[in-house]
Coordinates of C-alpha atoms and ligand atoms in Angstrom, one line a residue:
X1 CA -19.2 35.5 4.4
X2 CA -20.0 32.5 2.3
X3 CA -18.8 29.3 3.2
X4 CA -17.5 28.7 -0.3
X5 CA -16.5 30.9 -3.1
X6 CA -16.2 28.9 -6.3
X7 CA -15.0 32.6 -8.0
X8 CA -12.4 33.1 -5.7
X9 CA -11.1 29.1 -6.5
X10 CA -11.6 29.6 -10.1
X11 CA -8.7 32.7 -9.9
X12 CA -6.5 31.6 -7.8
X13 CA -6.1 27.6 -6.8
X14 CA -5.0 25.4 -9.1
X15 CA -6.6 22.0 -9.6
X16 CA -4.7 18.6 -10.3
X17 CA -4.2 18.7 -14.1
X18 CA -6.4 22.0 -14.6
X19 CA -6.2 25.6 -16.7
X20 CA -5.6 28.4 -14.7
X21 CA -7.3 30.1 -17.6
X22 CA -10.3 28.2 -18.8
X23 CA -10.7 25.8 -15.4
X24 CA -12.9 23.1 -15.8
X25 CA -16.3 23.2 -13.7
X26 CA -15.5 22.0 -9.9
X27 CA -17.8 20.9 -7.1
X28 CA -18.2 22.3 -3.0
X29 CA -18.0 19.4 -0.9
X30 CA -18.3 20.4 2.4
X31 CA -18.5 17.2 4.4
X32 CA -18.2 13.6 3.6
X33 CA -19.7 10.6 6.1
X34 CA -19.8 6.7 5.2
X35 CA -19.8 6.7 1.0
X36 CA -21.3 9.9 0.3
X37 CA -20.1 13.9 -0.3
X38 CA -22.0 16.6 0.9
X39 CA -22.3 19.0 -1.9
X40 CA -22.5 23.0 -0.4
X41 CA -26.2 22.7 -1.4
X42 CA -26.8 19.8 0.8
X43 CA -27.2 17.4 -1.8
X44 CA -25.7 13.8 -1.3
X45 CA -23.3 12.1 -3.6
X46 CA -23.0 8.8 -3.1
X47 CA -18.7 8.0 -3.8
X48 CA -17.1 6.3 -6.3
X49 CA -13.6 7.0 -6.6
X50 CA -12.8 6.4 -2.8
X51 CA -10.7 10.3 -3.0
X52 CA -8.6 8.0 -6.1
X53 CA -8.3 5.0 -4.0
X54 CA -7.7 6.1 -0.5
X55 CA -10.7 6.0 1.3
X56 CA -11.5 2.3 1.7
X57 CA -13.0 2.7 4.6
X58 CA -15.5 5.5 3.7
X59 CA -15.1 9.2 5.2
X60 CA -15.1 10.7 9.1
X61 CA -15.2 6.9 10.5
X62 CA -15.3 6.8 14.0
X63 CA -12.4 4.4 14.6
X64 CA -9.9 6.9 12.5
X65 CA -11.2 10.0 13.7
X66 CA -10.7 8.3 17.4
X67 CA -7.0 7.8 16.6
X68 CA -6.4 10.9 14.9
X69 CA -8.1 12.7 17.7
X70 CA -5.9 10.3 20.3
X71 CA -2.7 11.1 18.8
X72 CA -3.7 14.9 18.3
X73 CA -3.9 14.8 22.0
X74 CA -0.2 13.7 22.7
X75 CA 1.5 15.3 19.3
X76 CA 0.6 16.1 16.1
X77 CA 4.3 16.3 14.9
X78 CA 7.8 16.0 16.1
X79 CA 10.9 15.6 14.2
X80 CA 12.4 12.0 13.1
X81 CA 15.7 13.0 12.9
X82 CA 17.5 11.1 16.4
X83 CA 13.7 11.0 17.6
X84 CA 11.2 8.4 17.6
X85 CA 8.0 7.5 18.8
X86 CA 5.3 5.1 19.6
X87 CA 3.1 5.7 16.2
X88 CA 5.7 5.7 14.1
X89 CA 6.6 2.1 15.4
X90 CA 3.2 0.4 15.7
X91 CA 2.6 1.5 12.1
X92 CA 5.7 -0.2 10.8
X93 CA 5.5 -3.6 13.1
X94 CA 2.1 -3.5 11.7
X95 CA 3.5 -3.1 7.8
X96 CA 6.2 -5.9 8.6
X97 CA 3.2 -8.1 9.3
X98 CA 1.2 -7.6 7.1
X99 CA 3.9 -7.3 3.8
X100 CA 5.9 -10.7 2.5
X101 CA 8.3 -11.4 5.3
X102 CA 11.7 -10.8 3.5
X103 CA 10.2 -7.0 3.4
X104 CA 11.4 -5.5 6.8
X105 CA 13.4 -2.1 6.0
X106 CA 11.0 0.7 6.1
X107 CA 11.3 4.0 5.1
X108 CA 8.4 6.4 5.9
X109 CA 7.7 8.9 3.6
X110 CA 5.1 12.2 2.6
X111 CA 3.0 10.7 -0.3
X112 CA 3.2 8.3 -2.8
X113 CA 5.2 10.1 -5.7
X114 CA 8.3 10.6 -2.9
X115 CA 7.7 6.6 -1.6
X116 CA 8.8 6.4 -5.7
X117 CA 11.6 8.7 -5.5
X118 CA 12.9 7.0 -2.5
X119 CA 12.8 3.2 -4.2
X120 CA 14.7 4.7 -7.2
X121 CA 17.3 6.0 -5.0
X122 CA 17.5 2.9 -3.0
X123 CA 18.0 0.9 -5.9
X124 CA 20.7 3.6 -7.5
X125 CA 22.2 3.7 -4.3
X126 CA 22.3 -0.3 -3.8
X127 CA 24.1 -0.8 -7.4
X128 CA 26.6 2.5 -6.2
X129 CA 27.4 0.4 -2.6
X130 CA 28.5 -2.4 -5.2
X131 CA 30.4 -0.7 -7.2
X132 CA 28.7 -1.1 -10.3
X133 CA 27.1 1.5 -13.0
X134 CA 23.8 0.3 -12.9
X135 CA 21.9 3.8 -13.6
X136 CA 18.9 3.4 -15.7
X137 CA 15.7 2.1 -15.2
X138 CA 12.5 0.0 -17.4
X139 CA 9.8 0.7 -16.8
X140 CA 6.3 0.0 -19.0
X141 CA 4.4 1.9 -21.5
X142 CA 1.0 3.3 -19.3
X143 CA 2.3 3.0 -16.4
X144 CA 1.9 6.0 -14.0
X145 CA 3.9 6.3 -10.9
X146 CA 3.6 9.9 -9.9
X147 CA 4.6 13.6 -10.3
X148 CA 7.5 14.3 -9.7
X149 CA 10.9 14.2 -11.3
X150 CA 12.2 10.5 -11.0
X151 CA 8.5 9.4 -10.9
X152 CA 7.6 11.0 -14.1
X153 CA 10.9 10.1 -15.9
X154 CA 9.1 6.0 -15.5
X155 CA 5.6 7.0 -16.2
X156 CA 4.5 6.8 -19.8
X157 CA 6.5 9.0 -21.7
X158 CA 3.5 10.2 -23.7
X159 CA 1.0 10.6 -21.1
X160 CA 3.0 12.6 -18.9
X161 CA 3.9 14.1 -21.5
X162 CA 7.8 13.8 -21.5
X163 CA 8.7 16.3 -24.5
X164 CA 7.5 19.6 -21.9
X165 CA 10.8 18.4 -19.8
X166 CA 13.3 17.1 -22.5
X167 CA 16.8 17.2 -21.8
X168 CA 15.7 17.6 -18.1
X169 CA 15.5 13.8 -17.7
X170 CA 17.3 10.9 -17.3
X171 CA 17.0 8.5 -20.3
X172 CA 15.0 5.1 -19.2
X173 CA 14.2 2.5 -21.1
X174 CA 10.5 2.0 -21.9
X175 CA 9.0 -1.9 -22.4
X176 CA 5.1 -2.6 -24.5
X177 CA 2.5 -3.0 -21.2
X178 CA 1.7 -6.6 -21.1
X179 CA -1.3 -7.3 -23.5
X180 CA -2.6 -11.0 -22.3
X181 CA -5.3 -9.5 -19.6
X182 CA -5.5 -10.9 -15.9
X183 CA -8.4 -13.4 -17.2
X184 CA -7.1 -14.5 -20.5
X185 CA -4.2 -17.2 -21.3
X186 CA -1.0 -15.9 -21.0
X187 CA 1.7 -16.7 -23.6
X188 CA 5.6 -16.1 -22.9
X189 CA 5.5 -13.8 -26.1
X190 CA 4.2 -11.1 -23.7
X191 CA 8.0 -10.9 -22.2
X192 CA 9.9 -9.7 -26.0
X193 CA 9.9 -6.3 -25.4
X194 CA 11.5 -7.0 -21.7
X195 CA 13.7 -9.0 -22.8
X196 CA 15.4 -7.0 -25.7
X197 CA 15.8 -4.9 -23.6
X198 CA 17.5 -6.9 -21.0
X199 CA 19.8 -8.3 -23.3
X200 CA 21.3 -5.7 -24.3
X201 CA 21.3 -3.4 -21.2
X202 CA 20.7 -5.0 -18.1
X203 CA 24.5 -4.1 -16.6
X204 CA 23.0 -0.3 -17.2
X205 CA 19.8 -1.3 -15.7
X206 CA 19.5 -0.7 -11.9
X207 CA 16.0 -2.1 -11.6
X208 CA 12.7 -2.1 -13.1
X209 CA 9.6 -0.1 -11.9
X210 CA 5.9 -1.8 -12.3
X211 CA 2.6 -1.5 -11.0
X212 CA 1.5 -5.4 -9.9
X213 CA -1.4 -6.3 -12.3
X214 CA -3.3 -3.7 -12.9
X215 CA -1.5 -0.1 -14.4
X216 CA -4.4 2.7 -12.6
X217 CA -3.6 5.9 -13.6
X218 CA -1.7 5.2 -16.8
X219 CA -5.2 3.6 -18.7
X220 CA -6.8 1.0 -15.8
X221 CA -5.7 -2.1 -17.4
X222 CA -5.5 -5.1 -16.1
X223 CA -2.8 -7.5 -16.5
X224 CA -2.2 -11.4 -16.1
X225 CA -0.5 -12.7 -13.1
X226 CA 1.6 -14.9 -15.3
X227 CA 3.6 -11.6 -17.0
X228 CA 4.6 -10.4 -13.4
X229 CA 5.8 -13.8 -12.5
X230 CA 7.7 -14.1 -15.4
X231 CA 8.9 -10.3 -14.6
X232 CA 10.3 -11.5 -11.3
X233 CA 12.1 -14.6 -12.6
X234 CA 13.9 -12.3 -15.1
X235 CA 14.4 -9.8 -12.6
X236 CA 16.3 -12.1 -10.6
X237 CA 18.6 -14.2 -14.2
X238 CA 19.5 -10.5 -15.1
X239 CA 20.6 -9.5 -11.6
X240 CA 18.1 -6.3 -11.9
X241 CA 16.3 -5.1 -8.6
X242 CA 12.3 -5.4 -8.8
X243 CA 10.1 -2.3 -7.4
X244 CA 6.6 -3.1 -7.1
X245 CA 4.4 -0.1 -6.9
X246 CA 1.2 -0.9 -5.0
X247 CA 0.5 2.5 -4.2
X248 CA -2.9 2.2 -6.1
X249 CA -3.4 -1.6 -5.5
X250 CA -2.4 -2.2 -2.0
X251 CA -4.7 -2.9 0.9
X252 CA -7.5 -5.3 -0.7
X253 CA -8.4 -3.2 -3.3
X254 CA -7.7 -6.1 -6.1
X255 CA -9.2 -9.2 -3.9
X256 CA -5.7 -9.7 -2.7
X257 CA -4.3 -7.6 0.3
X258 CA -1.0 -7.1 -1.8
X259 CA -1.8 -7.2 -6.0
X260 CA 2.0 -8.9 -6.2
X261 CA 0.4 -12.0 -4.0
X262 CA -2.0 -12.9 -7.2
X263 CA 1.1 -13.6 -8.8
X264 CA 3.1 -15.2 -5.6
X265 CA 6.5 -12.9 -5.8
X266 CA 8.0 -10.6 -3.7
X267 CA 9.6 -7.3 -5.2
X268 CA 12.9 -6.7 -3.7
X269 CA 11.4 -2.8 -3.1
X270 CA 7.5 -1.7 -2.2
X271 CA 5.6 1.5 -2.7
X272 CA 2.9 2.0 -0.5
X273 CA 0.7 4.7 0.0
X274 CA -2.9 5.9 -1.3
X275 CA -5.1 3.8 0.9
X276 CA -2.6 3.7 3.7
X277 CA -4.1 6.2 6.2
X278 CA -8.1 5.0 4.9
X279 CA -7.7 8.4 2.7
X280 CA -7.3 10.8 5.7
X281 CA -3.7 12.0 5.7
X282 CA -0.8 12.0 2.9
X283 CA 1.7 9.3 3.8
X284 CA 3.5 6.6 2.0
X285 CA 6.3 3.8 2.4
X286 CA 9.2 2.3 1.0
X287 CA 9.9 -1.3 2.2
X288 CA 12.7 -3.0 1.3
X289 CA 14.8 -6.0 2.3
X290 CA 17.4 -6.6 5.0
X291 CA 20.4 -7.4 1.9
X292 CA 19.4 -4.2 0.6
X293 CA 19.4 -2.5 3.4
X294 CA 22.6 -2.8 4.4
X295 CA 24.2 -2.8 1.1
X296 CA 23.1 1.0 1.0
X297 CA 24.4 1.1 4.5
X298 CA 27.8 0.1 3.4
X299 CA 28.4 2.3 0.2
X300 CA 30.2 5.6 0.3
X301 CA 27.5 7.6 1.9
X302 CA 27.3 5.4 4.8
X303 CA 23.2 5.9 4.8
X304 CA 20.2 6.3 2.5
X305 CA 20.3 9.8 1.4
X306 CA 16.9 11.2 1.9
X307 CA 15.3 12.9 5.4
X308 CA 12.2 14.8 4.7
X309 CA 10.9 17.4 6.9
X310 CA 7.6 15.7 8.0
X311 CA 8.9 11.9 7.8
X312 CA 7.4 9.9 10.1
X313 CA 4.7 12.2 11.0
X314 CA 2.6 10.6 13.8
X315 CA -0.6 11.6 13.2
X316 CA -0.5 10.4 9.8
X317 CA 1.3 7.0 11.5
X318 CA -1.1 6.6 13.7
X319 CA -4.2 7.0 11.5
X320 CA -2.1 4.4 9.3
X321 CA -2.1 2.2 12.1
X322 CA -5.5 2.7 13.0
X323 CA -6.6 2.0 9.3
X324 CA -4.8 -1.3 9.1
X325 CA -6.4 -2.3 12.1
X326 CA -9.4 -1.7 10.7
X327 CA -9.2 -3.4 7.4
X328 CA -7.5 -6.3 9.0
X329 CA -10.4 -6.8 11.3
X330 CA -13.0 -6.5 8.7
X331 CA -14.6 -9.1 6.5
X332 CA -12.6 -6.9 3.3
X333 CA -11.6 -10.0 1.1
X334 CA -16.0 -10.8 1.1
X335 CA -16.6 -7.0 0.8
X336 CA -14.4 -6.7 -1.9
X337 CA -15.3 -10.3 -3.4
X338 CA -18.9 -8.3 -3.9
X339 CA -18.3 -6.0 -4.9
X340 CA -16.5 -7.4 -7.8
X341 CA -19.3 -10.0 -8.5
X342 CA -22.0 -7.2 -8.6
X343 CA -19.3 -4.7 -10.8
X344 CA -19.6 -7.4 -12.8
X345 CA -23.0 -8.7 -13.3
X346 CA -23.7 -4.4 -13.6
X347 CA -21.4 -3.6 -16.3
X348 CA -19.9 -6.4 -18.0
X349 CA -23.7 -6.3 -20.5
X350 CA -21.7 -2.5 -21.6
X351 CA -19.7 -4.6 -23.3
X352 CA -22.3 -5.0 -26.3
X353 CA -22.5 -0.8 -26.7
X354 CA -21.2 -0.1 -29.6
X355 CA -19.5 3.1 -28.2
X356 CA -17.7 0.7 -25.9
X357 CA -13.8 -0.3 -26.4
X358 CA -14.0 -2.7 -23.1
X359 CA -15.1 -3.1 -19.9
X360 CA -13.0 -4.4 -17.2
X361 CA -12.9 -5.5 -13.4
X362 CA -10.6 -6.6 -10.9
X363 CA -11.6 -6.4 -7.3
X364 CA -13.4 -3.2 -5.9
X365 CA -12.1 -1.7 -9.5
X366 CA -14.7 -1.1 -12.4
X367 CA -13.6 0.2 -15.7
X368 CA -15.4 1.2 -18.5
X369 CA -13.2 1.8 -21.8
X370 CA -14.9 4.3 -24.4
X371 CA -13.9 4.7 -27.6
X372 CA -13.6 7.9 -27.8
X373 CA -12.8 10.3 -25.2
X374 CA -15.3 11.3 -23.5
X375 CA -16.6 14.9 -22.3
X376 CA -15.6 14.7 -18.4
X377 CA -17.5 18.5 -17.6
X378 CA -20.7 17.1 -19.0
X379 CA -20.4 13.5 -17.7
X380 CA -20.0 14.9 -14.5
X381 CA -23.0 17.5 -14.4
X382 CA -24.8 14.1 -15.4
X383 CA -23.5 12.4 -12.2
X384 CA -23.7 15.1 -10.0
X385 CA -27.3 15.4 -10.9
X386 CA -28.1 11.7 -10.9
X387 CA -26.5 11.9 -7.2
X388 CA -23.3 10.1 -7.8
X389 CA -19.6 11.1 -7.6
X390 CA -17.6 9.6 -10.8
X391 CA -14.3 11.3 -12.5
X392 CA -13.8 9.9 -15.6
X393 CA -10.5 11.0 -17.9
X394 CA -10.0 10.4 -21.7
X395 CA -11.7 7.2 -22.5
X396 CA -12.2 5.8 -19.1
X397 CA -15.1 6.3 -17.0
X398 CA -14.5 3.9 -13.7
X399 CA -15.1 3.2 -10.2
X400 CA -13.5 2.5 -7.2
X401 CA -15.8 2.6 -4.3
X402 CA -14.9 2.4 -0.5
X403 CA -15.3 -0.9 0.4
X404 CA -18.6 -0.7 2.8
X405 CA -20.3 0.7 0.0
X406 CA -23.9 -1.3 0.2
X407 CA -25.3 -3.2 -2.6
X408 CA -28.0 -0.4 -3.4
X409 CA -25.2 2.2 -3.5
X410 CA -23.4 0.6 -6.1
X411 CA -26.3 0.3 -8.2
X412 CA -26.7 3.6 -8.6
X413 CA -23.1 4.0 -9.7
X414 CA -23.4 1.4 -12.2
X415 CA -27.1 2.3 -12.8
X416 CA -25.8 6.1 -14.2
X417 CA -22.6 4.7 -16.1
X418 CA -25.0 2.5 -17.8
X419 CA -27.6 5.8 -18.8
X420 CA -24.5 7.6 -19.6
X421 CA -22.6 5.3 -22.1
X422 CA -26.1 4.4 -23.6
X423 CA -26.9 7.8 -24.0
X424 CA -23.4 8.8 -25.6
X425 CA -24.4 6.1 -27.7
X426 CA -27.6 7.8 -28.9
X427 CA -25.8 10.9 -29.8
Ligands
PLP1 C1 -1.1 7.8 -7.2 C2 0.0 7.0 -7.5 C3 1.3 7.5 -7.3 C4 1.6 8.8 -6.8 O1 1.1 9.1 -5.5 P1 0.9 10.6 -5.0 O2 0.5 10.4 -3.5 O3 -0.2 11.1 -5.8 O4 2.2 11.3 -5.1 C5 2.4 6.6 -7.6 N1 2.1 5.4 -8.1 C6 0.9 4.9 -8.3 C7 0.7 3.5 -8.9 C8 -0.2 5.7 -8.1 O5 -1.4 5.2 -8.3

């Protein structure tokens, strides 16, 4: 039997945001080492999307595959429910570290769109302990914060395409995304929309739901540090809980190990996830603060309400642990320092294409804005035969590479953006 059947895939697996009847073209990866994909074929792609910004570390490391295989050892699951175990708690005395100190109430959960569903319902639940009707949330135009139900109904209301599920969701109120970028001067006009909105609502508003400086999925922009400042100080006048989502941003991948730390505030709840087990296991975390915390405790329940099957899990745990180790004993704030500098000096000259809107960086996070929308099936023949591994959707064609990636392999990332956009250009 072959190893892969791309006709059997094509019939019967659905792919993340893909036709069951007219799929788009997809790719046999059958092993993955350092910063590069092993196509069926044998070819070698070198990685640019670190798996959508999990696998800062690069694939099949030694150190994570030593954990996993450790913990595989002892138990790959047991229940959290009365139970508890060793994995489970080094990853979270690890988190505490790591996270602003007032952040110590941790909730372990399966992936990143549930870490969302669980800060929603913390901060519903916190407003319900005190006896107000605080149901409703802001959130921003182009943000993103996941797939399912209470994660969509605060992700851009066009992009996720809110009218397929109308009357399904509960109303929230949307704000403009902050337009003075992260490298700009910041003027306190950037705050109207908020405020308007706060104004009038904010003894409806339970809390409000934002990516720290820079929105990923939603359109890759990047924001300044000023706007989330500004977000928390209102946050706090209004009495309106503040969940950060760093599920995209956390661990280094912005220069900073925590994006909210470029602006100096601390979100009353976190999202983690993504990059959280280096990109080998789903897992994600809600952290919250002691007040919180037992406010929920208090309120008519008596306890948060949410338990899922697989919380906890300890192979995921300890993998996170392992990763954090990892990253915490590396040199990541130079690796991702260069890789910035060299995004920089690589695709910043773009900017002068006339096909290009912008181009922006942040960090290990390259973003080239088209505009138009761009063909993703051809762009990605192009990179897969040029050797490289890049996803672009609608106008965006970006990296994200895993941190160790080497100076030479990121040239050849930026190297076949550059043939491609100048090539679109000569259309
Ligand atoms: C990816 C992402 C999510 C959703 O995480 P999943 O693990 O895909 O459910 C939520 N918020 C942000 C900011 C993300 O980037």
């Amino acid at each position: 039997m072959k190893l892969y059947d791309i006709n059997f895939d094509s019939k019967h697996i659905w792919h993340p945001y893909t036709s069951m009847t007219s799929p788009m073209p997809i790719y046999p990866i059958v092993g993955a080492s350092g910063v590069e994909l092993e196509l069926a074929d044998g070819r070698k792609l070198i990685d640019g999307m670190s798996s959508w910004w999990s696998a800062i570390h690069g694939y099949n490391h030694p150190i994570l595959n030593q954990a996993a295989i450790q913990q595989l050892m002892k138990m790959s699951h047991v229940m959290f429910g009365g139970i508890t175990h060793p994995a489970a708690i080094n990853l979270c005395r690890k988190l505490i570290d790591i996270t602003d100190n007032k952040l110590e109430c941790i909730f372990l959960a399966d992936s990143g769109s549930v870490a969302v569903e669980v800060a929603l319902k913390m901060a519903l639940q916190y407003w319900q302990s005190l006896g107000k009707k605080k149901c409703h949330f802001v959130a921003l135009e182009g943000g993103y914060h996941g797939d399912t139900f209470g994660a969509m109904s605060v992700c851009d209301p066009n992009n996720s395409m809110h009218s397929l599920y109308e009357g399904y969701f509960s109303k929230n109120f949307f704000i403009q995304a902050p337009k003075y970028s992260f490298y700009e001067k910041w003027y306190p006009d950037d705050l109207i929309s908020l405020k308007k909105i706060l104004n009038k609502y904010a003894d409806k508003i339970a809390a409000i739901i934002i990516e720290p400086i820079v929105q990923g999925a939603g359109g890759m922009r990047i924001y300044n540090s000023n706007y989330l400042a500004s977000v928390r100080k209102l946050c706090n006048d209004y009495h309106i809980l503040l969940i950060a989502d760093e599920i995209a941003t956390g661990f280094g991948r912005t220069g900073k190990l925590f994006a909210c730390e470029h602006s100096k505030i601390t979100p009353d709840i976190l999202c983690l996830g993504k990059a959280l087990t280096g990109g080998y296991l789903t897992l994600s975390v809600t952290i919250t603060n002691r007040h919180i915390a037992d406010t929920i405790s208090k309120g008519k329940a008596g306890c948060f309400m949410h338990g899922p099957t697989f919380m906890g899990n300890p192979l995921s745990c300890a993998i996170a642990a392992a990763s954090i180790t990892l990253l915490m004993n590396s040199p990541w704030e130079k690796l991702v320092k260069d890789i910035e500098i060299q995004l920089m000096t690589e695709l910043f000259p773009l900017k002068d294409q006339p096909q290009v809107a912008d181009v922006r960086v942040l960090g290990a996070i390259g973003v080239v804005e088209m505009k138009m929308p761009v063909n993703v099936p051809e762009l990605q023949r192009y990179f897969v035969a040029k050797g490289v591994w890049i996803r672009p959707f609608g106008k965006l064609i970006y990296l994200m590479p895993p941190y160790i990636i080497t100076n030479k392999q990121l040239s050849k990332l930026t190297q076949a953006i550059r043939d491609i956009v100048i090539k679109q250009n000569n259309k």
